[in-house]
Amino acid sequence: MWQSSPPGSIYDHIKVASFSIGPDGLIEQWSSRAAGLFGMTSTEAVGRDPVEAFIPAELRSGGHRRVGEILDGKEWTGLVPFRIPGEGGAHGLAEVYVMPSLTARGERAALCIVVDVRALRRIETDLAASQAIFGQSPFGFVLFGTDLAVVRANQRFATVFGGAAEDHRGRTVEDYLPRPEADRLTATLKRVLETGESVTDLQLVGPAPRTAERRHWSMNLYRVHSGAGRPVGVAGLATDVTRRHIAAREAASARRNLALLNEASARIGNSLDLETTARELLDVAVPGFCDLASVDLYQGLLTGEEAAPGSWASAHRDSAGGSAELRRVAHASAVADALPTAVAGSGAPGPDDLPPALGSVHRFPFGSPCATALRSGRAEDVPGDEMGFVQSTLAVPMVAHDTVVGLVQFSRTKGSEPFGERDRGLATELAARAAVCIDNARLYRREHERALILQRSLLPPGDPEAAGLDIACRYLPGNAATEVGGDWFDVIELPGHRTALVVGDVMGRGLRAAVAMGELRTAVRTLALLDLEPAEVLYALDEVARGLGSPGGGERSEGLGGSGGAQWPSRAAQKSREADLSEVYLATCVYAVYDPVTRRCTIANAGHMPPAVVEPGRPARLIDVPPGMPLGVGGEPFEEVEVELAENALLTLYTDGLVESRDQALDEGLEALRSVLTGPQMELEDACDFVLSTLDTEHGEDDIALLMARIQGLPAEAVGDWTLPREPRSVGRARELARSQLLAWDLDDLVDTTELLVSELVTNALRYGEGEIRLRLLRDRTLVCEVWDAGLVQPRRRRARDTDEGGRGLQLVGLLSAAWGTRRTPRGKTVWFELALPDGEPAAELSVEQLLSMY
């Protein structure tokens, strides 16, 4: 066999065979390829009927008809089955193209071209796979010829560089990359083509098509060969790695920022001097973070005025509405030709185009970015200077514990990179760290007259939440002249999705009232954890208040010291001391417990204003609760009332500052409150503001605490309530009821735990309780299970001995539940536990230590 074309052509793979049929319908000529395909030599084939020789018996009648038609002059193409030689008589399939021909004597004959269909299918499969890999690749795929011109590119490559895939044929690397990068890629292509060594992750940089944006690409190159092993070009796989480079650059920036923050932690705040701390901040920031920087602190902070920093801004604001007075305490520059500054210590700002002098007192105009930053507590961008020296400035308020103590400005000059979002965060962090140190120094100047700040810290933060209630509250302190600081309110979550609403008022002024309020509020929260009835809470709170009011925590009789003993104060002096303290520790309080299942509210009052309620379509009314005596008086029991509240009713608790003043009698104030509450229904927050703005409270004479709650109630479908007979099979029945209810609520993840804990509580009720057993499940923000019985003995958790077969039920309840407890009821007791609703995360399993703790 000889050939002039390069090896590996399509015919080398297809191997076309041929033979001819004479006028008599017998094989006349037989090629060597035919002999290989059909397994017959020319000696065996020539002169034979092709139909009889190759076609299966059941198809021969049709084959003879076809041969006759062909000898009549018809062309024919089709698939013909044949026996495969050497494969146990298996049948193959050949694609045959038959062309009629004429002999030298003018007789009709035929020429047959034969291809094995299996070889064609393999070639089609290989081509389809090659096309799929090339055409469907999510990466840019390009094939360079031996002349380093593009032979073929896929659609992804064309999408990135524009046009259709065919448009890139014949282009070179100079058409895609700038000259230096193109030369580097060309040299690499030549090396791969010559040596056959592939190249991975070749980094290239160039502008994206139709834009000046710089992009980064990673290319993998390898040499491509023909079927005979001859190199035909270089294939390239290109990936856009611009985001990876950006991420790497950001990571490097983050590392630099962390290093700067570490340096700040070590160098800032080494003294309690305000100016020194400001200079330490600039020593860290310049030149590591910026080229220029300055620090301004509130003048009131530096002079030690007895005012909170928030009031300095208003107390020192000028008539034009500018910022409060600030003093420039530090300035630093890393640039030799920096902007000129006024003479240090001149005490006055320079011209409009100059920054304030070091040590001068100044104000920022109201609309300036610096004044905006001081008001909002957020960093602001400052435009560059008119001379073009500074291109980027950040004005960052120095915030410590939500208090703005000053302003720091960071500037970068022309030629430096402008500040980005990450720089803004770093600048805020640097300013915050310095502000904390400055605020620590300021704290050393505070005195005990900060009773009002103490009081604010004892009030509930944010908007309280409760099951079955929408709550809004307001607190307005009295002015500084009266130093009133004894009002408080609280919202306490109780077991069973119940909520305690508390409003109280300590009689007294100043620091003593604020301290007494804090102690009473803490006592209320502690007593609420015991889940006592409202009247019992007030009784215990009265005992606490009387204990706080006793000098030294108790009394001693005169003369107990005996001869030569310690000299006790006279009875007159002791009474004077008690009278002085009694004013502080006398307090009024109303305590209400709301149950969202029944929408019933149980209220007890200790000398406080009666709660008000507005039901839909009805005028506001005051709830008739026995007033009781103020806390700290003692000797009188407290009574409680239970009221059922309608859906969407509005319950209002308040202090006397809302309805009583020097110019208004209490009855008039209560009537005005009822009138305001009867007004149009509105959103709860708006209702609070409407009440405060409408009533003539003469605010400034007394504190005002206002707590408003909209009654919602738990829907019936969120409650499961069953009564079980006192018999052993009730344990299994309780498990079935709990499982069915939780599956109905789609709380499948809690079924196993709830079943186990319900079983333990019902078993305990059967074993130690009395009477019928009641099981109740409540679903709101959490799942609550309650088991009631008529027994009065409260269960207690104990550690079982190793040999005990029981006694670990409450330990399981404590380990598996979010919370659990017990409370007395009018007819027995209730044991409850609470489970958090599933959040999609798998439940945490008990640790080995927790399991072993039960033994």
Short mmCIF file of C-alpha atoms in Angstrom, two decimals, residues 267-429:
data_model
loop_
_atom_site.label_atom_id
_atom_site.label_comp_id
_atom_site.label_asym_id
_atom_site.label_seq_id
_atom_site.Cartn_x
_atom_site.Cartn_y
_atom_site.Cartn_z
CA ARG A 267 -0.66 51.99 70.84
CA ILE A 268 -3.98 53.78 71.46
CA GLY A 269 -5.26 54.34 74.99
CA ASN A 270 -2.08 54.04 77.00
CA SER A 271 -3.08 57.09 79.03
CA LEU A 272 -6.27 58.69 80.29
CA ASP A 273 -5.37 62.06 78.79
CA LEU A 274 -7.71 63.11 75.99
CA GLU A 275 -5.16 64.96 73.85
CA THR A 276 -2.56 62.21 74.21
CA THR A 277 -5.08 59.58 73.08
CA ALA A 278 -5.92 61.69 70.01
CA ARG A 279 -2.23 61.96 69.09
CA GLU A 280 -1.79 58.19 69.52
CA LEU A 281 -4.60 57.65 67.00
CA LEU A 282 -2.87 59.85 64.42
CA ASP A 283 0.49 58.17 65.02
CA VAL A 284 -1.13 54.90 63.93
CA ALA A 285 -3.12 56.32 60.99
CA VAL A 286 -0.37 58.47 59.41
CA PRO A 287 1.22 57.35 57.12
CA GLY A 288 0.03 53.72 57.39
CA PHE A 289 -3.57 54.55 56.42
CA CYS A 290 -3.68 58.12 55.14
CA ASP A 291 -1.49 61.15 54.35
CA LEU A 292 -3.20 63.76 56.53
CA ALA A 293 -5.38 63.48 59.64
CA SER A 294 -6.87 65.64 62.39
CA VAL A 295 -8.94 65.11 65.55
CA ASP A 296 -11.63 67.46 66.92
CA LEU A 297 -13.26 66.83 70.32
CA TYR A 298 -16.33 68.49 71.84
CA GLN A 299 -15.34 71.52 73.86
CA GLY A 300 -17.75 70.54 76.64
CA LEU A 301 -16.02 67.19 77.01
CA LEU A 302 -12.62 68.85 77.33
CA THR A 303 -13.81 71.41 79.89
CA GLY A 304 -15.52 68.75 82.01
CA GLU A 305 -19.00 70.23 81.81
CA GLU A 306 -21.68 68.34 83.71
CA ALA A 307 -23.59 67.30 80.63
CA ALA A 308 -23.82 64.22 78.49
CA PRO A 309 -22.04 64.46 75.13
CA GLY A 310 -25.38 64.28 73.35
CA SER A 311 -26.41 67.57 75.01
CA TRP A 312 -23.19 69.36 74.08
CA ALA A 313 -24.31 69.44 70.46
CA SER A 314 -27.52 71.28 71.36
CA ALA A 315 -26.15 73.40 74.21
CA HIS A 316 -23.35 74.85 72.08
CA ARG A 317 -25.06 75.05 68.68
CA ASP A 318 -24.84 78.55 67.29
CA SER A 319 -27.73 80.63 66.00
CA ALA A 320 -27.01 79.64 62.41
CA GLY A 321 -27.61 76.00 63.26
CA GLY A 322 -24.00 74.90 63.08
CA SER A 323 -22.39 72.12 65.06
CA ALA A 324 -21.48 72.33 68.72
CA GLU A 325 -18.14 73.86 69.64
CA LEU A 326 -15.18 71.60 69.00
CA ARG A 327 -11.48 72.00 69.65
CA ARG A 328 -8.78 70.71 67.31
CA VAL A 329 -6.57 68.66 69.60
CA ALA A 330 -4.28 66.84 67.12
CA HIS A 331 -3.01 67.12 63.55
CA ALA A 332 -0.54 64.99 61.58
CA SER A 333 0.85 65.00 58.03
CA ALA A 334 3.12 62.68 56.08
CA VAL A 335 3.40 65.07 53.11
CA ALA A 336 6.11 67.71 53.02
CA ASP A 337 4.05 70.21 51.00
CA ALA A 338 0.85 69.72 52.95
CA LEU A 339 -1.81 72.39 53.19
CA PRO A 340 -0.72 75.30 55.42
CA THR A 341 -2.30 75.52 58.85
CA ALA A 342 -3.04 78.45 61.09
CA VAL A 343 -0.70 79.20 63.97
CA ALA A 344 -1.16 76.71 66.76
CA GLY A 345 -2.87 78.14 69.78
CA SER A 346 -4.37 81.09 67.94
CA GLY A 347 -7.78 80.04 69.17
CA ALA A 348 -9.53 80.98 65.94
CA PRO A 349 -10.02 79.19 62.68
CA GLY A 350 -8.12 80.41 59.68
CA PRO A 351 -9.60 81.63 56.38
CA ASP A 352 -12.20 79.54 54.59
CA ASP A 353 -9.59 77.65 52.57
CA LEU A 354 -7.51 76.74 55.64
CA PRO A 355 -8.22 74.13 58.33
CA PRO A 356 -8.69 75.24 61.96
CA ALA A 357 -5.52 75.83 63.90
CA LEU A 358 -4.28 73.25 66.33
CA GLY A 359 -5.86 74.10 69.71
CA SER A 360 -8.51 76.42 68.25
CA VAL A 361 -12.23 76.22 69.06
CA HIS A 362 -14.48 76.14 66.00
CA ARG A 363 -17.83 75.00 64.62
CA PHE A 364 -18.70 73.14 61.44
CA PRO A 365 -21.43 74.72 59.26
CA PHE A 366 -24.78 72.98 59.57
CA GLY A 367 -24.86 71.59 56.02
CA SER A 368 -21.22 70.49 55.92
CA PRO A 369 -20.28 66.78 55.75
CA CYS A 370 -18.51 67.07 59.11
CA ALA A 371 -21.61 68.40 60.86
CA THR A 372 -23.72 65.70 59.19
CA ALA A 373 -21.33 63.01 60.42
CA LEU A 374 -21.56 64.36 63.99
CA ARG A 375 -25.37 64.37 63.88
CA SER A 376 -25.87 60.97 62.24
CA GLY A 377 -23.02 59.06 63.84
CA ARG A 378 -21.92 57.74 60.41
CA ALA A 379 -18.86 58.43 58.31
CA GLU A 380 -19.25 60.99 55.51
CA ASP A 381 -17.22 61.73 52.37
CA VAL A 382 -15.74 65.24 52.17
CA PRO A 383 -15.07 66.77 48.70
CA GLY A 384 -11.44 67.47 47.80
CA ASP A 385 -9.98 70.92 48.27
CA GLU A 386 -10.21 73.50 45.51
CA MET A 387 -6.43 73.53 44.95
CA GLY A 388 -6.55 69.84 44.05
CA PHE A 389 -4.07 68.82 46.73
CA VAL A 390 -6.41 66.49 48.67
CA GLN A 391 -8.41 64.07 46.54
CA SER A 392 -10.26 62.00 49.18
CA THR A 393 -11.32 62.71 52.80
CA LEU A 394 -13.41 60.77 55.29
CA ALA A 395 -15.09 62.56 58.21
CA VAL A 396 -15.61 59.86 60.84
CA PRO A 397 -17.46 60.52 64.11
CA MET A 398 -15.78 59.13 67.21
CA VAL A 399 -18.50 57.01 68.78
CA ALA A 400 -18.11 55.30 72.15
CA HIS A 401 -21.04 53.50 73.76
CA ASP A 402 -23.45 55.18 71.30
CA THR A 403 -22.06 58.59 72.30
CA VAL A 404 -20.33 60.91 69.81
CA VAL A 405 -17.32 62.47 71.51
CA GLY A 406 -15.65 64.09 68.52
CA LEU A 407 -14.63 63.83 64.88
CA VAL A 408 -11.53 62.54 63.09
CA GLN A 409 -10.75 63.41 59.47
CA PHE A 410 -8.57 61.11 57.31
CA SER A 411 -7.28 62.53 54.01
CA ARG A 412 -5.35 61.15 51.05
CA THR A 413 -3.54 63.42 48.63
CA LYS A 414 -3.30 63.25 44.85
CA GLY A 415 -1.41 60.15 43.72
CA SER A 416 -2.75 57.96 46.52
CA GLU A 417 -5.62 55.50 46.06
CA PRO A 418 -9.00 57.01 47.02
CA PHE A 419 -10.83 55.63 50.03
CA GLY A 420 -13.01 52.60 49.33
CA GLU A 421 -15.77 50.89 51.28
CA ARG A 422 -13.27 48.68 53.11
CA ASP A 423 -11.28 51.79 54.05
CA ARG A 424 -14.47 53.34 55.41
CA GLY A 425 -14.97 50.38 57.72
CA LEU A 426 -11.36 50.51 58.91
CA ALA A 427 -11.59 54.26 59.53
CA THR A 428 -14.75 53.74 61.57
CA GLU A 429 -13.06 51.03 63.62
#
